Short mmCIF file of C-alpha atoms in Angstrom, two decimals:
data_model
loop_
_atom_site.label_atom_id
_atom_site.label_comp_id
_atom_site.label_asym_id
_atom_site.label_seq_id
_atom_site.Cartn_x
_atom_site.Cartn_y
_atom_site.Cartn_z
CA UNK T 80 -58.78 80.78 35.47
CA UNK T 81 -60.71 77.52 34.95
CA UNK T 82 -61.34 76.60 38.66
CA UNK T 83 -62.69 79.55 40.63
CA UNK T 84 -60.33 79.89 43.74
CA UNK T 85 -61.39 82.80 45.52
CA UNK T 86 -64.98 83.07 46.48
CA UNK T 87 -66.56 86.06 48.23
CA UNK T 88 -70.00 85.60 49.35
CA UNK T 89 -70.60 82.93 46.81
CA UNK T 90 -69.51 85.21 43.93
CA UNK T 91 -66.60 84.26 41.93
CA UNK T 92 -64.36 87.53 42.17
CA UNK T 93 -62.07 86.57 39.25
CA UNK T 94 -65.21 86.50 36.85
CA UNK T 95 -65.10 90.32 36.99
CA UNK T 96 -61.49 90.42 35.78
CA UNK T 97 -62.96 90.03 32.38
CA UNK T 98 -63.94 93.22 30.68
CA UNK T 99 -67.30 91.86 29.37
CA UNK T 100 -68.31 90.88 32.96
CA UNK T 101 -66.81 93.98 34.49
CA UNK T 102 -68.52 96.48 32.11
CA UNK T 103 -72.20 96.03 33.31
CA UNK T 104 -71.11 95.65 36.90
CA UNK T 105 -69.23 99.00 36.68
CA UNK T 106 -72.35 100.55 34.98
CA UNK T 107 -74.42 99.43 37.98
CA UNK T 108 -71.81 100.64 40.57
CA UNK T 109 -71.19 104.14 39.00
CA UNK T 110 -74.55 105.77 40.21
CA UNK T 111 -74.00 104.45 43.65
CA UNK T 112 -70.52 105.95 44.11
CA UNK T 113 -71.63 109.06 42.23
CA UNK T 114 -74.50 109.85 44.61
CA UNK T 115 -72.53 108.74 47.78
CA UNK T 116 -69.81 111.18 46.61
CA UNK T 117 -72.36 113.96 46.14
CA UNK T 118 -74.03 113.19 49.52
CA UNK T 119 -70.40 113.31 51.36
CA UNK T 120 -69.59 116.36 49.46
CA UNK T 121 -72.70 118.22 50.46
CA UNK T 122 -72.40 117.24 54.05
CA UNK T 123 -68.46 117.96 54.09
CA UNK T 124 -69.22 121.47 52.58
CA UNK T 125 -71.88 122.12 55.00
CA UNK T 126 -69.69 121.31 58.05
CA UNK T 127 -66.90 123.15 56.41
CA UNK T 128 -68.80 126.43 55.73
CA UNK T 129 -71.47 126.55 58.41
CA UNK T 130 -70.41 124.37 61.46
CA UNK T 131 -66.58 124.65 61.59
CA UNK T 132 -65.46 127.66 63.58
CA UNK T 133 -63.49 130.56 62.07
CA UNK T 134 -59.74 130.19 62.59
CA UNK T 135 -58.49 132.76 64.98
CA UNK T 136 -55.19 133.18 62.93
CA UNK T 137 -56.28 132.81 59.39
CA UNK T 138 -59.84 133.96 59.47
CA UNK T 139 -62.35 132.60 56.93
CA UNK T 140 -59.59 131.87 54.25
CA UNK T 141 -58.63 128.77 56.00
CA UNK T 142 -61.73 127.09 54.78
CA UNK T 143 -60.03 126.17 51.51
CA UNK T 144 -58.51 123.36 53.64
CA UNK T 145 -61.70 121.35 52.89
CA UNK T 146 -60.71 121.06 49.32
CA UNK T 147 -56.97 121.36 49.52
CA UNK T 148 -56.11 118.58 51.92
CA UNK T 149 -58.36 116.03 50.49
CA UNK T 150 -57.07 116.75 46.98
CA UNK T 151 -53.65 116.44 48.11
CA UNK T 152 -54.30 113.16 49.99
CA UNK T 153 -55.90 111.64 46.78
CA UNK T 154 -53.37 112.92 44.44
CA UNK T 155 -50.83 110.89 46.24
CA UNK T 156 -53.02 107.92 46.97
CA UNK T 157 -54.20 107.65 43.44
CA UNK T 158 -50.51 107.16 42.21
CA UNK T 159 -50.04 104.27 44.81
CA UNK T 160 -53.32 102.61 43.65
CA UNK T 161 -52.06 103.10 40.05
CA UNK T 162 -48.75 101.48 40.66
CA UNK T 163 -50.68 98.68 42.43
CA UNK T 164 -52.82 97.96 39.41
CA UNK T 165 -49.82 98.49 37.08
CA UNK T 166 -47.82 95.77 39.17
CA UNK T 167 -51.06 93.38 39.07
CA UNK T 168 -51.39 93.98 35.24
CA UNK T 169 -47.60 93.18 34.71
CA UNK T 170 -47.67 90.10 36.83
CA UNK T 171 -50.80 88.52 35.95
CA UNK T 172 -51.22 89.97 32.53
CA UNK T 173 -54.85 91.20 33.03
CA UNK T 174 -56.00 93.70 30.55
CA UNK T 175 -58.57 95.22 32.92
CA UNK T 176 -55.80 96.18 35.35
CA UNK T 177 -54.00 98.19 32.76
CA UNK T 178 -57.30 99.76 31.71
CA UNK T 179 -57.89 100.68 35.35
CA UNK T 180 -54.45 102.37 35.51
CA UNK T 181 -55.31 104.46 32.43
CA UNK T 182 -58.69 105.38 33.99
CA UNK T 183 -57.21 106.57 37.30
CA UNK T 184 -54.38 108.78 35.79
CA UNK T 185 -56.56 111.82 34.65
CA UNK T 186 -58.34 111.81 37.98
CA UNK T 187 -55.07 111.84 39.93
CA UNK T 188 -53.55 114.59 37.75
CA UNK T 189 -56.75 116.64 38.31
CA UNK T 190 -56.37 116.19 42.12
CA UNK T 191 -52.81 116.98 41.97
CA UNK T 192 -53.68 120.29 40.09
CA UNK T 193 -56.41 121.22 42.30
CA UNK T 194 -54.26 120.66 45.31
CA UNK T 195 -51.56 122.97 43.87
CA UNK T 196 -54.14 125.53 42.70
CA UNK T 197 -56.06 125.70 46.02
CA UNK T 198 -52.70 125.81 47.74
CA UNK T 199 -51.65 128.86 45.78
CA UNK T 200 -55.07 130.55 46.59
CA UNK T 201 -54.53 129.63 50.22
CA UNK T 202 -50.87 130.80 50.33
CA UNK T 203 -51.60 134.32 48.96
CA UNK T 204 -53.77 135.53 52.04
CA UNK T 205 -51.85 133.40 54.64
CA UNK T 206 -48.26 133.34 53.75
CA UNK T 207 -48.51 136.37 51.45
CA UNK T 208 -47.20 134.60 48.40
CA UNK T 209 -48.74 132.28 45.59
CA UNK T 210 -45.88 129.97 45.47
CA UNK T 211 -42.87 129.16 47.87
CA UNK T 212 -40.35 126.46 47.17
CA UNK T 213 -41.62 124.50 50.20
CA UNK T 214 -40.86 120.79 50.19
CA UNK T 215 -44.60 119.65 49.97
CA UNK T 216 -45.45 122.03 47.29
CA UNK T 217 -42.36 121.26 45.22
CA UNK T 218 -42.80 117.51 45.62
CA UNK T 219 -46.47 117.86 44.57
CA UNK T 220 -45.47 119.79 41.54
CA UNK T 221 -43.12 116.94 40.65
CA UNK T 222 -45.97 114.47 41.27
CA UNK T 223 -47.99 116.46 38.72
CA UNK T 224 -45.22 116.24 36.27
CA UNK T 225 -45.02 112.41 36.81
CA UNK T 226 -48.68 112.19 36.03
CA UNK T 227 -48.22 114.13 32.78
CA UNK T 228 -45.21 112.03 31.87
CA UNK T 229 -47.32 108.92 32.20
CA UNK T 230 -50.19 110.46 30.05
CA UNK T 231 -47.63 111.58 27.41
CA UNK T 232 -46.17 108.20 27.24
CA UNK T 233 -49.58 106.32 26.84
CA UNK T 234 -50.65 108.91 24.30
CA UNK T 235 -47.36 108.63 22.37
CA UNK T 236 -47.87 104.72 21.90
CA UNK T 237 -50.29 103.64 19.29
CA UNK T 238 -50.22 99.94 20.20
CA UNK T 239 -52.58 99.52 23.18
CA UNK T 240 -50.74 96.52 24.64
CA UNK T 241 -47.40 98.32 24.58
CA UNK T 242 -48.89 101.45 26.00
CA UNK T 243 -50.28 99.50 28.88
CA UNK T 244 -47.07 97.67 29.68
CA UNK T 245 -44.75 100.71 29.16
CA UNK T 246 -47.10 102.75 31.44
CA UNK T 247 -47.07 100.13 33.92
CA UNK T 248 -43.13 99.88 34.21
CA UNK T 249 -43.17 103.90 34.43
CA UNK T 250 -45.82 103.80 36.98
CA UNK T 251 -43.76 101.32 39.27
CA UNK T 252 -40.49 103.26 38.56
CA UNK T 253 -42.33 106.44 39.71
CA UNK T 254 -43.66 105.02 42.82
CA UNK T 255 -40.25 103.96 43.97
CA UNK T 256 -38.99 107.37 43.28
CA UNK T 257 -41.72 109.28 45.02
CA UNK T 258 -40.38 108.76 48.50
CA UNK T 259 -36.86 109.54 47.36
CA UNK T 260 -37.97 112.71 45.55
CA UNK T 261 -39.93 113.70 48.70
CA UNK T 262 -36.90 113.27 51.09
CA UNK T 263 -34.58 114.94 48.81
CA UNK T 264 -36.83 118.03 48.23
CA UNK T 265 -37.20 118.22 52.07
CA UNK T 266 -33.52 118.14 52.72
CA UNK T 267 -32.87 120.67 50.01
CA UNK T 268 -35.58 122.89 51.34
CA UNK T 269 -34.17 122.83 54.94
CA UNK T 270 -30.70 123.75 53.63
CA UNK T 271 -31.89 126.62 51.58
CA UNK T 272 -34.44 128.52 53.75
CA UNK T 273 -34.35 128.23 57.45
CA UNK T 274 -37.59 129.59 58.88
CA UNK T 275 -40.41 129.25 56.47
CA UNK T 276 -44.04 128.72 57.31
CA UNK T 277 -44.83 125.36 58.34
CA UNK T 278 -48.23 123.58 58.29
CA UNK T 279 -47.08 120.91 60.93
CA UNK T 280 -46.42 123.53 63.57
CA UNK T 281 -50.13 124.87 63.07
CA UNK T 282 -52.39 124.87 66.12
CA UNK T 283 -54.10 121.67 66.61
CA UNK T 284 -57.46 121.49 64.71
CA UNK T 285 -60.86 121.72 65.97
CA UNK T 286 -62.86 118.43 65.76
CA UNK T 287 -65.49 119.98 63.51
CA UNK T 288 -62.78 121.00 60.99
CA UNK T 289 -61.32 117.57 61.20
CA UNK T 290 -64.88 116.06 60.57
CA UNK T 291 -65.38 118.38 57.45
CA UNK T 292 -62.06 117.55 56.03
CA UNK T 293 -62.61 113.78 56.53
CA UNK T 294 -66.19 114.01 55.00
CA UNK T 295 -64.71 115.80 51.99
CA UNK T 296 -61.80 113.10 51.84
CA UNK T 297 -64.45 110.41 51.75
CA UNK T 298 -66.39 112.34 48.95
CA UNK T 299 -63.04 112.58 46.94
CA UNK T 300 -62.62 108.83 47.34
CA UNK T 301 -66.12 108.12 46.13
CA UNK T 302 -65.86 110.67 43.30
CA UNK T 303 -62.47 108.89 42.27
CA UNK T 304 -63.99 105.52 42.16
CA UNK T 305 -67.14 106.67 40.21
CA UNK T 306 -64.89 108.70 37.67
CA UNK T 307 -62.46 105.73 37.20
CA UNK T 308 -65.24 103.40 36.67
CA UNK T 309 -66.94 105.54 34.19
CA UNK T 310 -63.67 106.16 32.34
CA UNK T 311 -62.75 102.44 32.43
CA UNK T 312 -66.03 101.70 30.81
CA UNK T 313 -65.22 104.13 27.92
CA UNK T 314 -61.76 102.48 27.64
CA UNK T 315 -63.36 99.03 27.54
CA UNK T 316 -65.61 99.91 24.62
CA UNK T 317 -62.70 101.73 22.97
CA UNK T 318 -60.44 98.70 23.15
CA UNK T 319 -62.99 95.93 22.53
CA UNK T 320 -65.01 97.66 19.88
CA UNK T 321 -64.72 94.58 17.70
CA UNK T 322 -65.70 92.01 20.18
CA UNK T 323 -69.05 90.26 19.82
CA UNK T 324 -70.21 90.71 23.52
CA UNK T 325 -70.43 94.33 22.96
CA UNK T 326 -72.86 94.04 20.11
CA UNK T 327 -74.85 91.50 22.20
CA UNK T 328 -74.88 93.76 25.22
CA UNK T 329 -76.02 96.61 23.09
CA UNK T 330 -78.85 94.60 21.80
CA UNK T 331 -80.02 93.27 25.18
CA UNK T 332 -79.98 96.83 26.51
CA UNK T 333 -81.79 98.30 23.36
CA UNK F 202 -20.07 86.49 32.44
CA UNK F 203 -16.95 88.72 32.54
CA UNK F 204 -16.31 87.96 28.95
CA UNK F 205 -19.91 88.97 28.15
CA UNK F 206 -19.62 92.24 29.89
CA UNK F 207 -16.21 92.88 28.35
CA UNK F 208 -17.60 91.99 24.90
CA UNK F 209 -20.54 94.24 25.11
CA UNK F 210 -18.58 97.18 26.52
CA UNK F 211 -15.90 96.77 23.89
CA UNK F 212 -18.47 96.71 21.11
CA UNK F 213 -20.22 99.71 22.40
CA UNK F 214 -17.08 101.64 22.73
CA UNK F 215 -15.95 100.61 19.40
CA UNK F 216 -19.19 101.86 17.93
CA UNK F 217 -18.79 105.21 19.68
CA UNK F 218 -15.31 105.66 18.55
CA UNK F 219 -16.48 105.18 14.88
CA UNK F 220 -18.93 107.87 15.47
CA UNK F 221 -16.65 110.31 17.40
CA UNK F 222 -18.71 113.33 16.42
CA UNK F 223 -21.67 112.07 18.55
CA UNK F 224 -19.62 112.30 21.67
CA UNK F 225 -18.15 115.75 20.76
CA UNK F 226 -21.85 116.72 20.23
CA UNK F 227 -22.84 115.94 23.92
CA UNK F 228 -19.74 117.55 25.41
CA UNK F 229 -20.15 120.74 23.25
CA UNK F 230 -23.79 120.88 24.25
CA UNK F 231 -22.77 120.84 27.92
CA UNK F 232 -20.16 123.60 27.58
CA UNK F 233 -22.40 125.85 25.52
CA UNK F 234 -25.42 125.46 27.99
CA UNK F 235 -23.12 126.16 30.92
CA UNK F 236 -21.53 129.24 28.91
CA UNK F 237 -24.92 130.80 28.09
CA UNK F 238 -25.83 131.24 31.83
CA UNK F 239 -23.39 134.07 32.51
CA UNK F 240 -24.65 135.83 29.31
CA UNK F 241 -28.15 135.44 30.69
CA UNK F 242 -27.83 136.49 34.40
CA UNK F 243 -24.61 138.82 34.05
CA UNK F 244 -21.01 138.52 34.81
CA UNK F 245 -21.29 139.55 38.46
CA UNK F 246 -18.64 137.07 40.01
CA UNK F 247 -20.31 136.54 43.39
CA UNK F 248 -23.72 135.65 41.81
CA UNK F 249 -21.94 133.20 39.39
CA UNK F 250 -20.01 131.64 42.18
CA UNK F 251 -23.39 130.98 43.92
CA UNK F 252 -25.22 129.58 40.98
CA UNK F 253 -22.24 127.57 39.39
CA UNK F 254 -23.08 124.14 40.99
CA UNK F 255 -26.58 124.39 39.97
CA UNK F 256 -25.90 125.50 36.43
CA UNK F 257 -23.13 122.85 35.92
CA UNK F 258 -25.44 120.29 37.45
CA UNK F 259 -28.56 121.22 35.27
CA UNK F 260 -26.41 121.26 32.12
CA UNK F 261 -25.07 117.82 32.91
CA UNK F 262 -28.71 116.44 33.37
CA UNK F 263 -29.77 117.87 30.05
CA UNK F 264 -26.63 116.60 28.44
CA UNK F 265 -27.08 113.21 29.69
CA UNK F 266 -30.69 113.12 28.70
CA UNK F 267 -30.06 114.08 25.05
CA UNK F 268 -27.33 111.58 24.74
CA UNK F 269 -29.73 109.02 26.01
CA UNK F 270 -31.82 108.86 22.91
CA UNK F 271 -29.08 107.23 20.87
CA UNK F 272 -28.56 104.55 23.61
CA UNK F 273 -30.79 101.81 22.09
CA UNK F 274 -32.13 103.62 18.99
CA UNK F 275 -29.40 102.55 16.26
CA UNK F 276 -29.45 99.00 17.69
CA UNK F 277 -33.22 98.91 17.46
CA UNK F 278 -33.24 99.94 13.86
CA UNK F 279 -30.59 97.42 12.69
CA UNK F 280 -31.92 94.73 14.48
CA UNK F 281 -28.89 94.17 16.99
CA UNK F 282 -31.26 94.81 19.75
CA UNK F 283 -33.42 91.86 18.85
CA UNK F 284 -30.29 89.72 18.92
CA UNK F 285 -29.55 90.78 22.51
CA UNK F 286 -33.00 90.10 23.56
CA UNK F 287 -32.68 86.57 22.23
CA UNK F 288 -29.35 86.03 23.61
CA UNK F 289 -28.80 83.31 26.15
CA UNK F 290 -27.07 85.57 28.64
CA UNK F 291 -29.41 87.54 30.94
CA UNK F 292 -30.49 90.71 29.56
CA UNK F 293 -29.89 92.53 32.84
CA UNK F 294 -26.13 91.89 32.37
CA UNK F 295 -26.03 93.05 28.94
CA UNK F 296 -28.09 96.13 29.92
CA UNK F 297 -25.45 96.84 32.77
CA UNK F 298 -22.71 96.55 30.31
CA UNK F 299 -24.32 98.85 27.78
CA UNK F 300 -25.21 101.54 30.45
CA UNK F 301 -21.47 101.40 31.82
CA UNK F 302 -20.30 101.86 28.21
CA UNK F 303 -22.74 104.75 27.76
CA UNK F 304 -21.70 106.47 30.80
CA UNK F 305 -17.92 106.13 29.65
CA UNK F 306 -18.82 107.73 26.57
CA UNK F 307 -21.39 110.41 27.54
CA UNK F 308 -21.11 111.00 31.40
CA UNK F 309 -17.36 110.59 31.98
CA UNK F 310 -16.37 113.43 29.59
CA UNK F 311 -18.81 115.92 31.66
CA UNK F 312 -17.07 114.77 34.92
CA UNK F 313 -13.64 115.47 33.42
CA UNK F 314 -14.59 118.93 32.02
CA UNK F 315 -16.42 119.99 35.14
CA UNK F 316 -13.20 121.54 36.94
CA UNK F 317 -12.60 123.70 33.80
CA UNK F 318 -16.00 125.07 33.90
CA UNK F 319 -15.73 125.51 37.48
CA UNK F 320 -12.80 127.81 36.85
CA UNK F 321 -15.09 129.72 34.34
CA UNK F 322 -17.41 130.47 37.27
CA UNK F 323 -14.65 131.25 39.66
CA UNK F 324 -15.65 128.42 42.02
CA UNK F 325 -13.34 128.23 45.09
CA UNK F 326 -10.53 125.65 44.32
CA UNK F 327 -11.44 123.48 47.26
CA UNK F 328 -15.15 123.27 45.81
CA UNK F 329 -14.00 122.07 42.53
CA UNK F 330 -13.16 118.46 43.62
CA UNK F 331 -16.45 118.18 45.44
CA UNK F 332 -18.26 119.09 42.27
CA UNK F 333 -16.37 116.70 40.36
CA UNK F 334 -16.86 113.93 42.87
CA UNK F 335 -20.58 114.67 42.90
CA UNK F 336 -20.74 114.46 39.04
CA UNK F 337 -18.91 111.28 39.28
CA UNK F 338 -21.24 109.65 41.54
CA UNK F 339 -24.34 111.25 39.88
CA UNK F 340 -24.01 110.96 36.38
CA UNK F 341 -24.13 107.11 36.36
CA UNK F 342 -27.60 107.45 38.01
CA UNK F 343 -28.63 109.68 35.43
CA UNK F 344 -27.48 107.24 32.78
CA UNK F 345 -29.22 104.26 34.51
CA UNK F 346 -32.61 106.19 35.20
CA UNK F 347 -32.57 107.67 31.82
CA UNK F 348 -31.95 104.28 30.25
CA UNK F 349 -35.49 103.30 31.58
CA UNK F 350 -37.06 106.17 29.75
CA UNK F 351 -34.96 105.50 26.72
CA UNK F 352 -36.04 101.91 26.55
CA UNK F 353 -39.69 102.91 27.03
CA UNK F 354 -39.61 105.53 24.36
CA UNK F 355 -37.75 103.35 21.87
CA UNK F 356 -39.01 103.95 18.22
CA UNK F 357 -41.92 106.38 19.36
CA UNK F 358 -42.61 109.57 17.46
CA UNK F 359 -41.60 112.58 19.37
CA UNK F 360 -39.45 110.25 21.52
CA UNK F 361 -36.98 112.98 22.45
CA UNK F 362 -39.40 115.18 24.19
CA UNK F 363 -41.31 112.48 25.63
CA UNK F 364 -38.11 111.16 27.20
CA UNK F 365 -37.47 114.43 28.68
CA UNK F 366 -40.95 114.62 30.11
CA UNK F 367 -40.47 111.07 31.54
CA UNK F 368 -37.00 111.21 32.79
CA UNK F 369 -36.44 114.88 34.11
CA UNK F 370 -38.86 114.55 37.10
CA UNK F 371 -36.95 111.37 38.16
CA UNK F 372 -33.60 113.25 38.10
CA UNK F 373 -34.76 115.62 40.80
CA UNK F 374 -33.04 113.84 43.68
CA UNK F 375 -29.73 113.61 41.81
CA UNK F 376 -29.73 117.28 41.05
CA UNK F 377 -30.75 118.23 44.55
CA UNK F 378 -27.97 116.03 46.08
CA UNK F 379 -25.33 116.91 43.68
CA UNK F 380 -25.67 120.60 43.56
CA UNK F 381 -26.33 120.51 47.34
CA UNK F 382 -23.03 118.76 47.94
CA UNK F 383 -21.24 121.74 46.55
CA UNK F 384 -23.42 124.27 48.45
CA UNK F 385 -23.08 122.46 51.73
CA UNK F 386 -19.22 122.29 51.31
CA UNK F 387 -19.32 126.00 50.46
CA UNK F 388 -21.16 126.81 53.48
CA UNK F 389 -18.77 124.97 55.62
CA UNK F 390 -21.10 122.02 56.50
CA UNK F 391 -19.18 119.54 54.57
CA UNK F 392 -20.25 117.56 51.70
CA UNK F 393 -19.96 114.04 53.04
CA UNK F 394 -23.83 113.68 53.82
CA UNK F 395 -24.77 114.57 50.41
CA UNK F 396 -22.01 112.45 48.68
CA UNK F 397 -22.86 109.39 50.83
CA UNK F 398 -26.56 109.88 49.94
CA UNK F 399 -25.64 110.12 46.26
CA UNK F 400 -23.50 107.02 46.47
CA UNK F 401 -26.32 105.06 48.36
CA UNK F 402 -28.65 106.30 45.48
CA UNK F 403 -26.08 105.02 42.84
CA UNK F 404 -25.90 101.48 44.62
CA UNK F 405 -29.85 101.31 44.75
CA UNK F 406 -30.28 102.52 41.06
CA UNK F 407 -27.43 100.03 39.90
CA UNK F 408 -29.26 97.26 41.64
CA UNK F 409 -32.74 97.82 40.36
CA UNK F 410 -32.59 99.88 37.18
CA UNK F 411 -31.19 97.09 34.87
CA UNK F 412 -34.17 95.03 35.57
CA UNK F 413 -36.55 97.87 34.72
CA UNK F 414 -34.46 98.67 31.62
CA UNK F 415 -34.64 94.96 30.63
CA UNK F 416 -38.40 94.77 31.12
CA UNK F 417 -38.82 98.11 29.22
CA UNK F 418 -36.67 96.88 26.27
CA UNK F 419 -38.71 93.61 26.25
CA UNK F 420 -42.03 95.64 26.06
CA UNK F 421 -40.79 98.02 23.33
CA UNK F 422 -39.35 95.34 21.18
CA UNK F 423 -42.35 93.19 21.13
#
């Protein structure tokens, strides 16, 4: 990119597509996103535990929703973001996009696991079972398998460039398949069990509950950005350990 | 283009014919896995009748997946794959021909055998054709989707287990629709909806998977 084309507020955005310029920028951004995440999390938990009313059907146990729903949203959203960066990486052949994909995956898998785990904990007191082959739960489980598959593929390839590109193809194939999997699981489920407990028919939510949930969702977003930036910095260091800019950077910081 | 397709298919079939034991392995694996289930869950005919479509489909899934490891492996090791990547003909076309040949070798025998296995499970005679049809529509999807995974894991250590991890989650819709077709037919709902969805998925997969396979092959062969 010799000629800067895209200018945002006088800053050449493409400049930050290079690992050596992105590395210090990410370092500056991590504390911001980290603290914002902590603030949103504290506010969300406060609203969730002290402000939001007790549910008249589920009692206090419903409060796990403030962790469960944001985690479930994030688990799906991160896969889409991953696929986006994978596509960018394949099309423009940018190293940083691929690194971003690898940095996002563990967080996505973590949120998927948290969503499943909290779902089981929530299901036991309300539905009376840890696990049901409900459409959402099943597709969330398969999403977890997709994350694990991605991580296993990247771990299995020694050559970083091949790992990046193979992972990108897998992420894109996965993102095309996720809606198909979701709908097939939904149809399968409706055929097998007629009357199951449905979240969609639950009574409409109190505003404070929704506020708490949205605050926690924002916290999850900010946490994801901070964690991904932190991880991408480690990946940059790992991949570029022979590059001169890293030594120079270490000297200026020292 | 037709000549190319024919040449590639002919080559793959010839290679498979020279190694007939490999085809037999896949078919035997399929039969053995299916036969293990009654031993595990008991010979109760009603239970077996209910779980037959699911078992046959899961066994077909596993058999397809196991056969996929060989799809590009020997060509990769002897350099034939590099020639295919360098060929003037579009890689996507070669890949389609190869996937079709692979399905003839490893998918079609399962489809042909399925009525026999259905008898083993005492499946109602009118359900047997539905099962066979669902396998006929579904196994090409398994081959095409699985070929993406096979191309991505080409030449990696632990490739077989890795392939399972990558491919099996993507097989979920095929399994649901395939086994669901038989279930729906046995419940008197008619299998049309499931079979049509399976056919739609086959069309979509056959359209897009060759590109993904070609891209994956280029990445792996770099």
